[in-house]
Short mmCIF file of C-alpha atoms and ligand atoms in Angstrom, two decimals:
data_model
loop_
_atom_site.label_atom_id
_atom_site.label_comp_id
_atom_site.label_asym_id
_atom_site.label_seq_id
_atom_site.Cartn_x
_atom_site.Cartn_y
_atom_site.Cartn_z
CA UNK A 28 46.41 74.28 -80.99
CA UNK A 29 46.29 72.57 -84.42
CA UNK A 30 47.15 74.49 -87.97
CA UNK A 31 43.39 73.72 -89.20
CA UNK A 32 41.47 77.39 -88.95
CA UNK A 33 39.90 77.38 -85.27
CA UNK A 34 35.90 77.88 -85.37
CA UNK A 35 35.26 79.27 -81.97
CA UNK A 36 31.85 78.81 -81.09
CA UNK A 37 30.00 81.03 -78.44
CA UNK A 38 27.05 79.90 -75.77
CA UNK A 39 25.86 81.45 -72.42
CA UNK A 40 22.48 80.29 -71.98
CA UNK A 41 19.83 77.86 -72.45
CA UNK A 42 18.07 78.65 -75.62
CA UNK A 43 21.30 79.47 -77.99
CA UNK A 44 23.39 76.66 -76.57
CA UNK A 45 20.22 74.34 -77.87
CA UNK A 46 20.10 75.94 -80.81
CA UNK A 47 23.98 75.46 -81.53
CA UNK A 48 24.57 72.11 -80.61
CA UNK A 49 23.76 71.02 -83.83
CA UNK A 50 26.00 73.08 -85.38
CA UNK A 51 28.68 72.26 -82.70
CA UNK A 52 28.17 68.25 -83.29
CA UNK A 53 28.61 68.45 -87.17
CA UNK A 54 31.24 70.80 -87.00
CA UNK A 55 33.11 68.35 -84.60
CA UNK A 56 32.88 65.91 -87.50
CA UNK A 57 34.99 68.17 -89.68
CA UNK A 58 38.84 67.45 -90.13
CA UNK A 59 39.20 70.53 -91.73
CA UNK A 60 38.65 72.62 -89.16
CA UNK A 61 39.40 73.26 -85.48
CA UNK A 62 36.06 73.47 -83.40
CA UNK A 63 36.07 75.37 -80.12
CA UNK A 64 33.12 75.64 -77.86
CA UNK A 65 33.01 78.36 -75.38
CA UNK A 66 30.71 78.95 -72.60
CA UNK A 67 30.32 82.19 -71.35
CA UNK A 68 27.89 80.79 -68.39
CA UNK A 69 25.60 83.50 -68.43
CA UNK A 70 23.44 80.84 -67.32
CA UNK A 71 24.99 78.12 -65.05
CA UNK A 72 22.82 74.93 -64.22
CA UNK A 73 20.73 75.41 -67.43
CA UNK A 74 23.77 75.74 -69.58
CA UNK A 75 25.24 72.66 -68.27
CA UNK A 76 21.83 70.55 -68.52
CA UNK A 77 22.17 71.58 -72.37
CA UNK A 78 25.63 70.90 -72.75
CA UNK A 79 25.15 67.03 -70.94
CA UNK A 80 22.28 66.22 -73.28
CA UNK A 81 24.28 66.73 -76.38
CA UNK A 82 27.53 65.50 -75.23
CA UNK A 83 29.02 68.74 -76.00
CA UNK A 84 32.19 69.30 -73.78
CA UNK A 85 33.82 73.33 -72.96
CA UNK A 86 36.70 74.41 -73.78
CA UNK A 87 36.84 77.79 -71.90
CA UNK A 88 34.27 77.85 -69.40
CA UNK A 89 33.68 81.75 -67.92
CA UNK A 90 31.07 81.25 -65.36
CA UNK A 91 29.93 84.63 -64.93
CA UNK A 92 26.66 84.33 -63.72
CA UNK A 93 25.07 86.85 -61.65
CA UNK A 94 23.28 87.08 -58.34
CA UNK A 95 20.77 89.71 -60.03
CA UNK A 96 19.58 90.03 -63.35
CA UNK A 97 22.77 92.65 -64.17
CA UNK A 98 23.12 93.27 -67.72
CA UNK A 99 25.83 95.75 -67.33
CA UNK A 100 28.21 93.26 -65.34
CA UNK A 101 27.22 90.26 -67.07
CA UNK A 102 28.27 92.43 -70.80
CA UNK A 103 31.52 93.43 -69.57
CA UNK A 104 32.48 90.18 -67.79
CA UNK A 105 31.86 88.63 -70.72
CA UNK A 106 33.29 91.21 -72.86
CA UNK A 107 36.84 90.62 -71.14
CA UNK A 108 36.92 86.68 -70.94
CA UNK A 109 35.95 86.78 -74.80
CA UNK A 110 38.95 89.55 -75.50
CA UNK A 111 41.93 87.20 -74.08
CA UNK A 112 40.16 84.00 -75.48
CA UNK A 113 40.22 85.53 -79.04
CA UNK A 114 43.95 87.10 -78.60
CA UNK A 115 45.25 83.26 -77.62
CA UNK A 116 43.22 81.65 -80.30
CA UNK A 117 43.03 84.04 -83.63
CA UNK A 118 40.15 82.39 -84.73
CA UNK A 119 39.24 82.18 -88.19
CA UNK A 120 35.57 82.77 -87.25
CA UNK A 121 33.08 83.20 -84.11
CA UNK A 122 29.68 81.98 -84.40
CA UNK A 123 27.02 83.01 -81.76
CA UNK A 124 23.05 82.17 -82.16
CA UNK A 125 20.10 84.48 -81.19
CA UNK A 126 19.28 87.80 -79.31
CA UNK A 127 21.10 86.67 -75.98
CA UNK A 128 23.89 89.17 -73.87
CA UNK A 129 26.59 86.42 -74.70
CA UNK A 130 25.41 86.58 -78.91
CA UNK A 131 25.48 90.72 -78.69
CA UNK A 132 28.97 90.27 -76.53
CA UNK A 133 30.44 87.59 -78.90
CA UNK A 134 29.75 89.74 -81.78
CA UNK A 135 31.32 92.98 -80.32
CA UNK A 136 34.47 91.05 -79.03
CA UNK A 137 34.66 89.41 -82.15
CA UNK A 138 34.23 92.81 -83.96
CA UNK A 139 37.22 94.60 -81.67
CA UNK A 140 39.59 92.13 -82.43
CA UNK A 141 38.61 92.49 -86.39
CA UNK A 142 37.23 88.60 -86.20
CA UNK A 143 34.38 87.86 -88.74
CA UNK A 144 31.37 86.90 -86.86
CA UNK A 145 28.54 84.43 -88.29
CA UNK A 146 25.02 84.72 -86.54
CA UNK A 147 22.87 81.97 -86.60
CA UNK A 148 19.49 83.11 -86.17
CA UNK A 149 20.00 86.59 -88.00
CA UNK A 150 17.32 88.93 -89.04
CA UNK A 151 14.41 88.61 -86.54
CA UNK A 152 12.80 91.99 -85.68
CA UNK A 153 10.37 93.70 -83.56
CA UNK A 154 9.35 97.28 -84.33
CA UNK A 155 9.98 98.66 -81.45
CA UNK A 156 14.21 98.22 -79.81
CA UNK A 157 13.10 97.75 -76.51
CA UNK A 158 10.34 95.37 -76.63
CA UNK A 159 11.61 92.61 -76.02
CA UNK A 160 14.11 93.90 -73.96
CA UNK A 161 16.85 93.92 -74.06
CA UNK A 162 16.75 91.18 -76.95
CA UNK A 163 15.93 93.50 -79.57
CA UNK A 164 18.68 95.60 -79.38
CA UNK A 165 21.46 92.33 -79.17
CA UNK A 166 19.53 91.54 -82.58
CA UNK A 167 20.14 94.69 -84.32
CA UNK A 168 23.68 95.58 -82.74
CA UNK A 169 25.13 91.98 -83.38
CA UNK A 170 23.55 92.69 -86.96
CA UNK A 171 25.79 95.51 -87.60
CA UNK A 172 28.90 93.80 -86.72
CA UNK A 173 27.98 90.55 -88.66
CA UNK A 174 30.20 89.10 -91.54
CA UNK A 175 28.14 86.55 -92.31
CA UNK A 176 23.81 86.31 -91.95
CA UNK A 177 22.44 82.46 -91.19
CA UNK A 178 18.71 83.69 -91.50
CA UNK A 179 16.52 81.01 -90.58
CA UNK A 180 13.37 82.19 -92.60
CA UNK A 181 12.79 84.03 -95.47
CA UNK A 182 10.92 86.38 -93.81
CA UNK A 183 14.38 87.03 -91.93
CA UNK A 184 16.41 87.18 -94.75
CA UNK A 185 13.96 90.01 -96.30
CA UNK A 186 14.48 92.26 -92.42
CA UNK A 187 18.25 92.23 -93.49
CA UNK A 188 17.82 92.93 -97.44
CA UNK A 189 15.60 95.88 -96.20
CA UNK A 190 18.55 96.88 -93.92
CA UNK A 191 20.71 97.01 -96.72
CA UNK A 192 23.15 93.55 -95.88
CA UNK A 193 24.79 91.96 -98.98
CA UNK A 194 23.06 89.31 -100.74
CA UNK A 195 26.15 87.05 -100.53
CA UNK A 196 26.29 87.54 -97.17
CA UNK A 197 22.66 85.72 -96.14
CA UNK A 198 22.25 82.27 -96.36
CA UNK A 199 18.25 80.99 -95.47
CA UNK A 200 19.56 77.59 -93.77
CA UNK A 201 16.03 76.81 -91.47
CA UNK A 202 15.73 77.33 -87.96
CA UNK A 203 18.67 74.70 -86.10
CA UNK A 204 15.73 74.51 -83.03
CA UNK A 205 14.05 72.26 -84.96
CA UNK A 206 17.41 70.26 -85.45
CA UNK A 207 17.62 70.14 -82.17
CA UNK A 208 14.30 68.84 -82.28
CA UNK A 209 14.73 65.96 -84.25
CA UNK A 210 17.08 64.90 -81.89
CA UNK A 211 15.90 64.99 -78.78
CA UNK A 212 12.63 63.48 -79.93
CA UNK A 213 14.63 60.14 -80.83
CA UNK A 214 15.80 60.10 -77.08
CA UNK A 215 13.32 62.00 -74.67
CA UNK A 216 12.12 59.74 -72.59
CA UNK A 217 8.26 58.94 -72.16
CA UNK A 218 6.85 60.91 -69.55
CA UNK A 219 4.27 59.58 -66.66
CA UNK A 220 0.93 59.13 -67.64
CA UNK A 221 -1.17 61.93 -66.57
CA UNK A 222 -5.26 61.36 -67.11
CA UNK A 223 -6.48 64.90 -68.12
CA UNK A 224 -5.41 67.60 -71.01
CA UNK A 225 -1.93 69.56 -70.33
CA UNK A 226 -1.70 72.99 -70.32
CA UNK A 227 2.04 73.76 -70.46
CA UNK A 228 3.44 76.85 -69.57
CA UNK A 229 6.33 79.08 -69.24
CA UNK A 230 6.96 82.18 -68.70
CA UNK A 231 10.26 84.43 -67.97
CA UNK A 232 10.60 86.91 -70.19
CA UNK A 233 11.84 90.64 -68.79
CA UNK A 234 8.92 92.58 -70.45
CA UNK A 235 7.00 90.21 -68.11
CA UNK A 236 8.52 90.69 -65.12
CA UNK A 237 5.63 91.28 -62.19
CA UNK A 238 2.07 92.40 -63.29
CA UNK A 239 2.14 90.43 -66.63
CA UNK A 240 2.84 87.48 -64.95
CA UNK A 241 0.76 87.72 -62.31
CA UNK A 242 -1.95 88.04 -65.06
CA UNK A 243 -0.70 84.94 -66.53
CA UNK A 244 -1.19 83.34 -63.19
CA UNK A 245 -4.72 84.54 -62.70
CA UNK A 246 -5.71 83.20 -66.18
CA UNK A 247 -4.35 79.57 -65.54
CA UNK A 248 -6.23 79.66 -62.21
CA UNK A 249 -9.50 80.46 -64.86
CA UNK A 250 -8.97 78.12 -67.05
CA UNK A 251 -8.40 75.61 -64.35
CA UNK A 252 -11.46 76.04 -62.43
CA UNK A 253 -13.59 76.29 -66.20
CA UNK A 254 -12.54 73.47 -67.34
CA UNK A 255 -12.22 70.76 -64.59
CA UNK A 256 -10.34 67.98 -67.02
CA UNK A 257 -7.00 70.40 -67.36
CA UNK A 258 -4.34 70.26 -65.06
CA UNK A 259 -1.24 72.81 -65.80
CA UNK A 260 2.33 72.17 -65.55
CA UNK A 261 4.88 75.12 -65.50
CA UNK A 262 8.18 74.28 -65.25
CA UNK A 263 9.97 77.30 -63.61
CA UNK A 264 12.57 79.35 -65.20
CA UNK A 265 15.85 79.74 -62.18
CA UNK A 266 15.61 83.37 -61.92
CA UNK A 267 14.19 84.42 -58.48
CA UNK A 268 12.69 87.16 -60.00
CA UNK A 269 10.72 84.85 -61.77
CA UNK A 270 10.17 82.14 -59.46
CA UNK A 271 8.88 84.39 -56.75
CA UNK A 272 5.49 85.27 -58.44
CA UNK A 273 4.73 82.23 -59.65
CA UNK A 274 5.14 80.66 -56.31
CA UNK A 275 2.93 83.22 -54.55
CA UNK A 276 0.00 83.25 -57.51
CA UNK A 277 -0.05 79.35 -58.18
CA UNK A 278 1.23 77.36 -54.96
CA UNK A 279 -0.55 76.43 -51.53
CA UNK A 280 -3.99 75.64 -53.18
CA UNK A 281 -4.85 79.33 -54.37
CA UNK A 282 -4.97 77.84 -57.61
CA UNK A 283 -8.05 75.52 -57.27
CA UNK A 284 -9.40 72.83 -54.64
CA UNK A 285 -7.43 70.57 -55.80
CA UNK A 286 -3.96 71.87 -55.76
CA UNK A 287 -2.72 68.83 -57.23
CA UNK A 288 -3.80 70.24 -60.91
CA UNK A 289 -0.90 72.78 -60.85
CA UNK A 290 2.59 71.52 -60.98
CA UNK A 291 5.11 73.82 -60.35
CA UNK A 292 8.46 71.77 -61.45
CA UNK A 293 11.78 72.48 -61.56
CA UNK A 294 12.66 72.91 -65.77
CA UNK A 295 13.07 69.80 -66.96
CA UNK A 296 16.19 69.19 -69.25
CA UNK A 297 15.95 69.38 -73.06
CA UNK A 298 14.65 65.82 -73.44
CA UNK A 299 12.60 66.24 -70.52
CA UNK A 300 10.39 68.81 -71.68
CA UNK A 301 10.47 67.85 -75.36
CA UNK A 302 8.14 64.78 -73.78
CA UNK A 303 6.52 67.72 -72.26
CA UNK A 304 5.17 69.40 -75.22
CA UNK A 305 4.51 66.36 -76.95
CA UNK A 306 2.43 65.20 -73.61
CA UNK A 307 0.93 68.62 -73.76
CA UNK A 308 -3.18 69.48 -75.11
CA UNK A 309 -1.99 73.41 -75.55
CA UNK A 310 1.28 75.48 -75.07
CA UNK A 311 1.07 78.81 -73.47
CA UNK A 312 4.44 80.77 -73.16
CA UNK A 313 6.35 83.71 -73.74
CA UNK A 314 9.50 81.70 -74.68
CA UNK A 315 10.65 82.24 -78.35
CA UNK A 316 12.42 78.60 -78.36
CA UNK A 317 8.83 77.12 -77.73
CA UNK A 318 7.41 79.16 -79.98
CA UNK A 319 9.26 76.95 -82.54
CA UNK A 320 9.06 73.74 -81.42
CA UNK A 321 5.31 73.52 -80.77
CA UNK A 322 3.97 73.25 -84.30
CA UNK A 323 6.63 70.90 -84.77
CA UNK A 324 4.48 69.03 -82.48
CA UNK A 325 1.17 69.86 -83.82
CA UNK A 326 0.23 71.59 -80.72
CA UNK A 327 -1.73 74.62 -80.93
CA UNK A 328 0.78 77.95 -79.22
CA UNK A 329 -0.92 81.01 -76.90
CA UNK A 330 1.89 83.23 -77.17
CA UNK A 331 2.16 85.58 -73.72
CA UNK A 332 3.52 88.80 -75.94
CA UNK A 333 2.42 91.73 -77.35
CA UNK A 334 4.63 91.15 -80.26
CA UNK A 335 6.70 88.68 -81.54
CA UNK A 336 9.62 88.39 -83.78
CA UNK A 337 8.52 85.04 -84.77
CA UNK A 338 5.38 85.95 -87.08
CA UNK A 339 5.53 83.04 -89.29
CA UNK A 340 3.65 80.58 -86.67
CA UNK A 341 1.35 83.53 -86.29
CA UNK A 342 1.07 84.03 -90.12
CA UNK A 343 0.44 80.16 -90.45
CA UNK A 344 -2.44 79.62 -88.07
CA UNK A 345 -0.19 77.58 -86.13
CA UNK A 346 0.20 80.34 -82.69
CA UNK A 347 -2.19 83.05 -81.39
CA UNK A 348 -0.36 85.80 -80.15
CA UNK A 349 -2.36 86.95 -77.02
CA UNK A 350 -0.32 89.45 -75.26
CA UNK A 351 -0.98 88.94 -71.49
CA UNK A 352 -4.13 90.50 -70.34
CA UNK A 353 -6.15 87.43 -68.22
CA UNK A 354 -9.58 88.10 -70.61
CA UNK A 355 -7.90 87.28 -73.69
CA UNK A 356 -5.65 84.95 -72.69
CA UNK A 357 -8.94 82.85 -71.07
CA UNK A 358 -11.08 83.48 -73.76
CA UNK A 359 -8.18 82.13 -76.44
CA UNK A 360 -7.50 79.24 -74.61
CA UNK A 361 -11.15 78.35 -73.98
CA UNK A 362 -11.68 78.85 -77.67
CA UNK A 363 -9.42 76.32 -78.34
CA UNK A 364 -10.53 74.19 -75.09
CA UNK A 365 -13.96 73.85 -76.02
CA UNK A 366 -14.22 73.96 -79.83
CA UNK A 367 -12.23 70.51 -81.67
CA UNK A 368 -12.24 71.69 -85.04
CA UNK A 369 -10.60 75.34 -83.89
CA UNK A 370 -8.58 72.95 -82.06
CA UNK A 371 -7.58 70.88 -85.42
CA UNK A 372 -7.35 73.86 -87.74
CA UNK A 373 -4.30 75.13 -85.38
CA UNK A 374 -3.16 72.07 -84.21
CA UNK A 375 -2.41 70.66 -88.33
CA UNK A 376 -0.27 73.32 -89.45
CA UNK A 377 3.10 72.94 -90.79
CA UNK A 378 5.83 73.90 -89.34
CA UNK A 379 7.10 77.27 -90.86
CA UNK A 380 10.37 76.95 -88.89
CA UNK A 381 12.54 74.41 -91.00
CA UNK A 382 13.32 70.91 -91.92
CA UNK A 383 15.42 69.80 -89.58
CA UNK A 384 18.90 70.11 -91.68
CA UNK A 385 19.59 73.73 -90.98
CA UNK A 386 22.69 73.24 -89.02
CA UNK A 387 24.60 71.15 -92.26
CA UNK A 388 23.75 74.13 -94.26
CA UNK A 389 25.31 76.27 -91.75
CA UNK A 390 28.43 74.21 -91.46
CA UNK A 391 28.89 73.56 -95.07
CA UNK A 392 28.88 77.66 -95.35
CA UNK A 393 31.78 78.17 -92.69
CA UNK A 394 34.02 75.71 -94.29
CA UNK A 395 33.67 77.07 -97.88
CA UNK A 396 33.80 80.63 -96.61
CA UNK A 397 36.38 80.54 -93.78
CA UNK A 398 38.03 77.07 -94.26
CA UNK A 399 38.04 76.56 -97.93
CA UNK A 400 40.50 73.91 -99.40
CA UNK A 401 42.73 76.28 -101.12
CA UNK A 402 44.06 79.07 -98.62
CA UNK A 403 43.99 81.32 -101.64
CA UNK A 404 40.21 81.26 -101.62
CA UNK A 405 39.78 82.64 -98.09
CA UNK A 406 37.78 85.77 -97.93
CA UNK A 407 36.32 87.52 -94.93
CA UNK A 408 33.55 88.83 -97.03
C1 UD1 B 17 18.29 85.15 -70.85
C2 UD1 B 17 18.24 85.99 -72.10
C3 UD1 B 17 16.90 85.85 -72.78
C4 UD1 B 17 16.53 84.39 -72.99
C5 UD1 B 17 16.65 83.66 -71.66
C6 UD1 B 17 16.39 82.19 -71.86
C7 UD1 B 17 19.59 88.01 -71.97
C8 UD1 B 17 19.63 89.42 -71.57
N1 UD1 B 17 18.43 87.38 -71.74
O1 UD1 B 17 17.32 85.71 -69.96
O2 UD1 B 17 16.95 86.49 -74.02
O3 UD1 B 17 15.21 84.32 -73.44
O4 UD1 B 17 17.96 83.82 -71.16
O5 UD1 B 17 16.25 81.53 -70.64
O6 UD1 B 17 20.54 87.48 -72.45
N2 UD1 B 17 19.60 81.63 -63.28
C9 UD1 B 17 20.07 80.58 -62.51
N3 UD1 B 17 20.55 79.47 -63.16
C10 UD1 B 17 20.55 79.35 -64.51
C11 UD1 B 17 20.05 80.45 -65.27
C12 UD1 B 17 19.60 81.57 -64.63
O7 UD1 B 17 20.09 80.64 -61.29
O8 UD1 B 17 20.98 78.32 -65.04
C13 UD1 B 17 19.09 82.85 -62.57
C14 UD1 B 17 20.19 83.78 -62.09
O9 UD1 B 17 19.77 84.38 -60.89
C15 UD1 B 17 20.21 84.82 -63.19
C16 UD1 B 17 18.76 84.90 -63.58
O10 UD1 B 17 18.29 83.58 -63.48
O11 UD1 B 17 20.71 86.05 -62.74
C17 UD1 B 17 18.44 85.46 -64.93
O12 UD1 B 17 19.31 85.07 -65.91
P1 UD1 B 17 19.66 86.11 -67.13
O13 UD1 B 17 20.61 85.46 -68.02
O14 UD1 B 17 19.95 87.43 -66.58
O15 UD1 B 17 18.32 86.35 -67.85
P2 UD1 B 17 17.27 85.41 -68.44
O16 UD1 B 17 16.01 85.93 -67.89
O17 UD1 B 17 17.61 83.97 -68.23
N1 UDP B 18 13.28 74.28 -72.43
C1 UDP B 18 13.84 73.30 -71.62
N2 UDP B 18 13.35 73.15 -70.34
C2 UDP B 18 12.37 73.92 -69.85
C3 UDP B 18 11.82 74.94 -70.67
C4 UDP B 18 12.32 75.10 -71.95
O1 UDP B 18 14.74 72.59 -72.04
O2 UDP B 18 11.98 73.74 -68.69
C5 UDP B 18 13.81 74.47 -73.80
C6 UDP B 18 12.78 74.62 -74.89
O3 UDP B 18 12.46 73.37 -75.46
C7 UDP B 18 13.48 75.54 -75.88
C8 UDP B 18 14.39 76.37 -75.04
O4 UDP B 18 14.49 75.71 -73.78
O5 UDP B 18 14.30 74.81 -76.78
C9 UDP B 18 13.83 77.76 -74.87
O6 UDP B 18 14.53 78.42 -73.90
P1 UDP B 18 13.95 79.67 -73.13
O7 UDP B 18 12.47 79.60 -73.10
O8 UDP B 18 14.67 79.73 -71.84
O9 UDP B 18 14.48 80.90 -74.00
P2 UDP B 18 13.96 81.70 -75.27
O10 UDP B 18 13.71 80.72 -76.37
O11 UDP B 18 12.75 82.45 -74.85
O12 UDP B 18 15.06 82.64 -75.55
#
C-alpha cells in the first residue's frame, strides 16, 4: 500500500459499475492518489462484462451473488467483506454510485468505520420509499450517511437543499452515464442490419416482477401484430425471476406468425447494446440507466413505471412515462409509431442528463477535498 490517500471505489452491479468507470479511469490517471476498485459482485457475469469493456481490473473481488433475489443476505455479506476491506485499507474516502444494495452497503460500512462517503448520483427521489423498491430507500439512507453529494442535475441538487444538506457539500457535476456514453459510442461495434423499425426493450425492475410484466409482454405482442414493419428485441436481464415470464409470454410463436420478429437475446455487453439503442426506432424500458442514454441518442423513451426519479427526460419531452398497463403502453407507442412529427418532437430533444465531462468534475472534487496538496488542508467536511 502506497503513502498517497487510498480512494476506494465501490461496484456490485451492472448499472453503477457503468456509471463509475469513468470516474475509476480518470482517477487511475492521478499520482496523487491511491485508486482502489472493489467489487462487491452483487451481480457476477454482468459485473464482469462491465469491468472487461473498460479495462477496469478488481482489487478485492467479494462474489456474493445469490441464488434468489435475497436482499437480506446479499446486505450483510456485503456489509462484512466491506468492514475488513476498510479496517486493512483506512481509506481516505469511499465512493459508491446510485440506489443499488452495494451503494446503500458501501455507505453504511463506510459510515461504521467513520469513513467519509461521496455518492455519485445523489439526490434522486420518488415520493413514495418503497416504489421503486427497494431503490428508494438505498437513496435516502446512503443520503444520510453522505459526506459529500455528486448530484447529477439540478433538479437533484434542489431534493437535497430541501432535505437540509450543506451547500458545500453538493457539487452538480452531470450524469457520468452519459460519460460512459461517449465512450462506448467511439467503440461499439456496428450491429447487423435488420430491415424494419426496432422496438427495444427491457424490463427487470422488482416493482415489475409478474403481472406488470406480463402486461408488458401482451403490449409488444400488440404492437407487433399492428404494425407489421416492427420487430422487437429484448435483451434479457439474468435473473430467473425475470427471465421466466418473458420466456413464457414472448417465445414459441405466441408472439405473432412470424416468431422471428421477437428476439429474445442474451444482454448484450455495454458496447453491444449502445449499437442497440442507436439501431433502435423507440426504447421501451423500466431501466433508469436507459432512461438516460436514450435522448442521448435522439430516440424517443416509453418508460414502464408509474413514477420515476428521473423527471427531467419527462419534463423535456424527451420520455413518456407510461406506467405498465397494455392500453396505454399500445396506444403511446402507436402514437409515436404512426404519427412522424410526434415522432420528431420527442425524438430532437436535448439531453437533460449532462455533457459528457461529469466524471472530471467528480475527480477534481475528491482530490481537492480528500487529497489536497497540503495535508493541512484536509477536511472531512
Ligand atoms: C439490481 C439492483 C437494481 C438495479 C439492477 C440493475 C438492488 C436491490 N437492485 O437489481 O437497483 O436496477 O440491479 O440490473 O440492488 N443475476 C445473474 N447474473 C448477473 C446478475 C444477476 O445470474 O450478472 C441473477 C441472480 O440470480 C440474481 C438476480 O439475477 O440473484 C437478481 O439480481 P439482484 O442484484 O438481486 O437484483 P437486480 O434485479 O439485478
Ligand atoms: N445495458 C447493457 N446491456 C443490456 C441492457 C442494458 O449494457 O442488455 C446497460 C445500459 O446501457 C445502461 C445500464 O446497462 O447503461 C442499465 O442497467 P440496468 O438497466 O440493469 O439498471 P438500472 O439502470 O435500471 O439500475
Amino acid at each position: 500500500m502506497g503513502t498517497a490517500p487510498c480512494v476506494l471505489v465501490v461496484c456490485g452491479t451492472r448499472p453503477d459499475a457503468i456509471k463509475l468507470a469513468p470516474v475509476v479511469l480518470q482517477l487511475k490517471e492521478q499520482p496523487s492518489v491511491e485508486t482502489v476498485v472493489v467489487g462487491t459482485g452483487q451481480h457476477r457475469e454482468m459485473l464482469d462484462q462491465v469491468l472487461s469493456v473498460f479495462s477496469i481490473s478488481l482489487d478485492e473481488n467479494y462474489g456474493v451473488m445469490q441464488k434468489r433475489s435475497d436482499l437480506a443476505r446479499l446486505t450483510s455479506a456485503i456489509l462484512e467483506r466491506l468492514d475488513d476491506t476498510l479496517e486493512r485499507r483506512k481509506p481516505a474516502v469511499v465512493v459508491a454510485q446510485g440506489d443499488t444494495t452495494t451503494t446503500f452497503v458501501a455507505s453504511l460500512a463506510a459510515f461504521y468505520r467513520r469513513v467519509p462517503f461521496a455518492h455519485v448520483e445523489a439526490g434522486l427521489r420518488t415520493p413514495t420509499i418503497d416504489r421503486p423498491f427497494p431503490e428508494e430507500f438505498n437513496r435516502r439512507a446512503t443520503s444520510l450517511l453522505t459526506t459529500l453529494y455528486f448530484a447529477p442535475t439540478q433538479r437533484a441538487a434542489n431534493n437535497l437543499r430541501r432535505e437540509g444538506v450543506n451547500e458545500r457539500n453538493i457539487l452538480i457535476t452531470g450524469n457520468t452515464s452519459i460519460d460512459a456514453l461517449r465512450i462506448a459510442l467511439q467503440r461499439a461495434p456496428k450491429p447487423p442490419h435488420r430491415k424494419g423499425r426496432m422496438l427495444l426493450v427491457t424490463t427487470h425492475r422488482r416493482e415489475n416482477w409478474g403481472e406488470p410484466q406480463r402486461r408488458i409482454a401482451t403490449a409488444i405482442r400488440t404492437l407487433l401484430q399492428r404494425f407489421p414493419d416492427t420487430y422487437a428485441v429484448l435483451p434479457m436481464h439474468p435473473n430467473p425471476i425475470v427471465r421466466q415470464v418473458l420466456q413464457t409470454e414472448l417465445e414459441g410463436g405466441r408472439a405473432s406468425r412470424e416468431p422471428k420478429r421477437v428476439e429474445l437475446i442474451e444482454p448484450p455487453d455495454y458496447l453491444g447494446f449502445a449499437a442497440l439503442m442507436a439501431q433502435a426506432h423507440l426504447i421501451l424500458t423500466d431501466s433508469g440507466g436507459v432512461q438516460e442514454e436514450a435522448p442521448s441518442l435522439g430516440k424517443p423513451v416509453l418508460v414502464l413505471r408509474e413514477e420515476t426519479e428521473r423527471p427531467e427526460g419527462v419534463d423535456a419531452g424527451a420520455a413518456i412515462l407510461v406506467g405498465t398497463e397494455e392500453e396505454r403502453i399500445v396506444h403511446e407507442a402507436s402514437r409515436l409509431l404512426q404519427n412522424d412529427a410526434a415522432y420528431h418532437a420527442v425524438a430532437q430533444v436535448r439531453n437533460p442528463y449532462g455533457d459528457g465531462h461529469a466524471a472530471e468534475r467528480i475527480v477534481a472534487a475528491l482530490i481537492e477535498r480528500f487529497a489536497p496538496p497540503s495535508p493541512s488542508g484536509r477536511g472531512l467536511g
